[in-house]
Coordinates of C-alpha atoms and ligand atoms in Angstrom, one line a residue:
X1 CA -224.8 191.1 70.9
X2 CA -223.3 188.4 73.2
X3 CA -222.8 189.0 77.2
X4 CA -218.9 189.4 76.3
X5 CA -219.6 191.8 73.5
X6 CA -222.2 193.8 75.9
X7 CA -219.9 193.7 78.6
X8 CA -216.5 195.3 76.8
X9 CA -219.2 198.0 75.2
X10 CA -220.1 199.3 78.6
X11 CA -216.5 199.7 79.3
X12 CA -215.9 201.4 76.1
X13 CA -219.1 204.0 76.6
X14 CA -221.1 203.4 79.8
X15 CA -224.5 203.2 79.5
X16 CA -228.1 202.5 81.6
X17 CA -227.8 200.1 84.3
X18 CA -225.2 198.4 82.8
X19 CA -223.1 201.2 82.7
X20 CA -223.0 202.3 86.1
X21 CA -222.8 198.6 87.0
X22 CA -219.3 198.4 84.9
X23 CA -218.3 202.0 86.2
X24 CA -218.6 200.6 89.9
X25 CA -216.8 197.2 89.0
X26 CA -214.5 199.5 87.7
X27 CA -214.0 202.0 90.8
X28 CA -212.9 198.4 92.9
X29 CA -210.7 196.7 90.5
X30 CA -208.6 199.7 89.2
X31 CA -207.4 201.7 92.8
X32 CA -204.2 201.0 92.2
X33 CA -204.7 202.2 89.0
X34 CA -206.3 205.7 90.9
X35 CA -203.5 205.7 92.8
X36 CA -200.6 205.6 90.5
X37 CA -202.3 207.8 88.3
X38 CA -202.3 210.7 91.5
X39 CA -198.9 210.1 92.4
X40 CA -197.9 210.6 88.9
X41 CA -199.5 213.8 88.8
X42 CA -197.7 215.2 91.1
X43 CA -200.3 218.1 91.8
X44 CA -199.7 221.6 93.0
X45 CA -202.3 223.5 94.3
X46 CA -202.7 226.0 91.5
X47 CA -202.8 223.8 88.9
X48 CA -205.5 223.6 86.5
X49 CA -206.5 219.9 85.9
X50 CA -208.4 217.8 83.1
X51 CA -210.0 214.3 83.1
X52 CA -210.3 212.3 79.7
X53 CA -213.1 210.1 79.7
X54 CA -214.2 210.7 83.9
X55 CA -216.5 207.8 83.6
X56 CA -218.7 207.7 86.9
X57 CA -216.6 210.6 88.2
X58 CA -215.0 208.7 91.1
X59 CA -211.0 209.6 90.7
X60 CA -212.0 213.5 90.1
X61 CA -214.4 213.2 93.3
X62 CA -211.3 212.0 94.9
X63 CA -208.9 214.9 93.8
X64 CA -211.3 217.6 94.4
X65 CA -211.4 216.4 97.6
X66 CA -207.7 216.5 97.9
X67 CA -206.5 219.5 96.4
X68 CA -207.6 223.3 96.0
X69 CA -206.9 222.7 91.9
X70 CA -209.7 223.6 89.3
X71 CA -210.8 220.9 87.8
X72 CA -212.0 220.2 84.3
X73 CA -213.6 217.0 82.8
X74 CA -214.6 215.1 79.8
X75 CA -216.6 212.0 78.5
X76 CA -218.2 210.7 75.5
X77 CA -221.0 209.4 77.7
X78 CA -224.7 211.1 78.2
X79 CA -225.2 208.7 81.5
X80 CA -221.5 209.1 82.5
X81 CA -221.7 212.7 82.2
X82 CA -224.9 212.7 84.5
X83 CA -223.5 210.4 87.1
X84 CA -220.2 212.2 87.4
X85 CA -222.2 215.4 87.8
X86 CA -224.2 213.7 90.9
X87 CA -220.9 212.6 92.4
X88 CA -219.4 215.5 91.9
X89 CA -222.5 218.5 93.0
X90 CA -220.6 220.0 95.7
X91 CA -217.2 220.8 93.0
X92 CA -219.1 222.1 90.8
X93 CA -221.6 224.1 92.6
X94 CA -218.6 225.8 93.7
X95 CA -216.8 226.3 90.2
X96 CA -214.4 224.4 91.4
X97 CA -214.8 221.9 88.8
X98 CA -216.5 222.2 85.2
X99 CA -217.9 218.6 83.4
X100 CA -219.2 218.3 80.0
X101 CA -219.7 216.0 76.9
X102 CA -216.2 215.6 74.9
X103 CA -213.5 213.2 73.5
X104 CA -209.9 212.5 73.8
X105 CA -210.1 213.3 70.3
X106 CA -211.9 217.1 70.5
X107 CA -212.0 218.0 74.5
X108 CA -214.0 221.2 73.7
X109 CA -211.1 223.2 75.7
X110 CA -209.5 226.1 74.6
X111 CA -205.8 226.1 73.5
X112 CA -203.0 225.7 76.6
X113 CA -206.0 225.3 79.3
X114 CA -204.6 223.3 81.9
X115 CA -201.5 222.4 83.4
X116 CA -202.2 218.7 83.7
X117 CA -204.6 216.2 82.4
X118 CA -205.4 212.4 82.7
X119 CA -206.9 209.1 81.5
X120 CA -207.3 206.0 82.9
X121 CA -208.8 203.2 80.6
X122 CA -209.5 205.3 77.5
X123 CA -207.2 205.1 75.4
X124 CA -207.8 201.7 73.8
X125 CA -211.1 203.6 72.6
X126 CA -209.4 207.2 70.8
X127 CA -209.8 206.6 66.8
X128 CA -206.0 206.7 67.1
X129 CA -203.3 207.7 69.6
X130 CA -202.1 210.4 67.4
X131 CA -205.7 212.2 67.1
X132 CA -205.9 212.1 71.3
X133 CA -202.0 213.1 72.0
X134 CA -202.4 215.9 69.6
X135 CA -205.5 217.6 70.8
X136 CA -204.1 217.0 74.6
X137 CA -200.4 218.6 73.4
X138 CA -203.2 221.5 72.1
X139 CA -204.9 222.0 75.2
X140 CA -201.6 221.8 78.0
X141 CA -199.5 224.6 78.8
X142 CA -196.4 224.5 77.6
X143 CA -194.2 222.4 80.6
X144 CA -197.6 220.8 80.7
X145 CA -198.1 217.0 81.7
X146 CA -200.4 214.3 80.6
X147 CA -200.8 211.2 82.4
X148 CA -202.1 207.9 80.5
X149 CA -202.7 205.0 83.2
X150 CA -203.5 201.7 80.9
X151 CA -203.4 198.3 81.3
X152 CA -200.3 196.7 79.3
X153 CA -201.5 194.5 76.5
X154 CA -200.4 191.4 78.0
X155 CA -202.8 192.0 80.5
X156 CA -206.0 193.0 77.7
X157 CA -205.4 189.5 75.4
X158 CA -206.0 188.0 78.7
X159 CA -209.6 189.2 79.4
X160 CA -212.7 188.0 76.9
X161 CA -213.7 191.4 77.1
X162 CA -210.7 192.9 75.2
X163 CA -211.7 190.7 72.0
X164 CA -213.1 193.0 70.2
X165 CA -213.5 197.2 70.6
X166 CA -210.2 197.4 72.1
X167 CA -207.0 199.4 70.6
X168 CA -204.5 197.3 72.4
X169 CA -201.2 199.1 72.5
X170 CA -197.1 198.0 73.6
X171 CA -195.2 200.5 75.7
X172 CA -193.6 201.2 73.0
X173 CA -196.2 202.5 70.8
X174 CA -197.4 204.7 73.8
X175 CA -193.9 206.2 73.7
X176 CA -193.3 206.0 70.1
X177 CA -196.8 208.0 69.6
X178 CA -195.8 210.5 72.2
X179 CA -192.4 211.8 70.5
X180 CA -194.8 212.2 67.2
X181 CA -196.6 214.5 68.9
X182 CA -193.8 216.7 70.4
X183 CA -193.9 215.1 73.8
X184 CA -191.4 213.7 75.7
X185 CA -192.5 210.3 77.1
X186 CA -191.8 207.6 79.7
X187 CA -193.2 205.0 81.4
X188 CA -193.8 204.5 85.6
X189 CA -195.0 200.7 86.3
X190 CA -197.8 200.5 88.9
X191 CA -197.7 196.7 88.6
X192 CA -195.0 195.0 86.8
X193 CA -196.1 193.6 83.6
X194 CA -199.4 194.8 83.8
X195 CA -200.1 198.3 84.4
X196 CA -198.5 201.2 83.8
X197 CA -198.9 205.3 83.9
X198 CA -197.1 207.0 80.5
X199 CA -196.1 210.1 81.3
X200 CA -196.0 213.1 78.3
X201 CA -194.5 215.8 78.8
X202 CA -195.2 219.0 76.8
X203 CA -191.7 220.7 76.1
X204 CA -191.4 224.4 77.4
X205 CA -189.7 225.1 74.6
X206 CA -192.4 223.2 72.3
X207 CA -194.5 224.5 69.8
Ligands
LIG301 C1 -213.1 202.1 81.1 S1 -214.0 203.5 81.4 C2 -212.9 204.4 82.5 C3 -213.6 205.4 83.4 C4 -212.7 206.2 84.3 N1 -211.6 206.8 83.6 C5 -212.2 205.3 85.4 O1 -211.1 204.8 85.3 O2 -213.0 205.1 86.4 C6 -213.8 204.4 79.9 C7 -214.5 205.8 79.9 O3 -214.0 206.6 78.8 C8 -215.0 207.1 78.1 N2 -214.5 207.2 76.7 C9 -214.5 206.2 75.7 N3 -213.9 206.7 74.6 C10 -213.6 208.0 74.8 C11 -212.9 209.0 74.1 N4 -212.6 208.8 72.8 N5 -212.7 210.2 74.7 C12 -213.1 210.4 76.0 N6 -213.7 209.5 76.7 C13 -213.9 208.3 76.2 C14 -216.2 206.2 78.3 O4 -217.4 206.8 78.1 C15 -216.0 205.7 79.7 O5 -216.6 206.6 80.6

């Protein structure tokens, strides 16, 4: 496997040294990213909360800190499950927050769970958008929200990294995949042209 190859897998599913390399890389270059992604959640304290693919557990550090919710989260990742549980000790010591191993694709979660979940970066590794968006329209509440901070695809052609691995995706695919699924969908740039948050929303009246 060639550095760029090795490099875009760690991004994909974390793992050793170089995983928790990539995840801290990660933490600096994507805070805009963190930030969008919280103001698009729009949290109230008694919501119940899920994380898709956590990675080092940085952004749900960061809300626990912030907010009395109860907090749930999921990775593919051995290593990122372990590191995230270290960052995190003090959430879920308390119960405040639950972590295990999971997918996009199959959370583990029971039906209508939470009342809002996230991803940021992940979704260029589901097996599809449709297997994700349906398991996450399974697990919300109905009203629920999901909040889906990627990079546009503009922005992934232009990295090496993207070359291969990567599910790279138009707005309107993200929003086109969304209605499929019985969501209603927009989009909320956090840079022009280059990062957004998709917003689904899970009908009341829905299912
Ligand atoms: C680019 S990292 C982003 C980590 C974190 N969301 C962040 O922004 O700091 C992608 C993370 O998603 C996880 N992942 C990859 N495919 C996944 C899937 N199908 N379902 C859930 N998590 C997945 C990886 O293990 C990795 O931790």
């Amino acid at each position: 496997m060639g550095l760029t190859s090795y490099i875009g897998e760690q991004f994909h599913k974390p793992t050793g040294f170089g995983g928790r390399l990539a995840t801290f890389v990660m933490n600096k270059q994507n805070w805009r990213q963190y930030v969008g992604t919280e103001a698009a959640l729009e949290l109230r304290d008694t919501d119940s909360v899920l994380d898709i693919g956590f990675g080092n557990g940085y952004l749900l550090n960061r809300l626990a800190g912030r907010y009395p919710c109860r907090f749930y989260g999921i990775d593919i990742s051995p290593d990122m499950l372990a590191a995230a549980s270290r960052r995190n000790r003090r959430h879920t010591d308390g119960g405040k927050m639950s972590l295990s191993l999971g997918s996009a694709e199959q959370t583990g979660l029971a039906g209508g769970r939470v009342d809002k979940a996230y991803t940021v970066n992940t979704a260029y590794f589901w097996t599809s958008l449709d297997a994700g968006l349906a398991e996450i329209w399974r697990v919300l509440k109905p009203g629920g929200v999901f909040v889906n901070t990627v990079y546009s695809k503009a922005m992934l052609d232009s990295l090496p990294v993207t070359k291969s691995g990567y599910a790279k995706y138009e707005l309107d695919e993200y929003l086109a995949a969304g209605a499929r699924n019985g969501f209603f969908a927009a989009a909320r740039p956090i840079v022009e042209g280059r990062s957004y948050c998709v917003i689904y929303t899970k009908q009341e009246t829905g299912g």
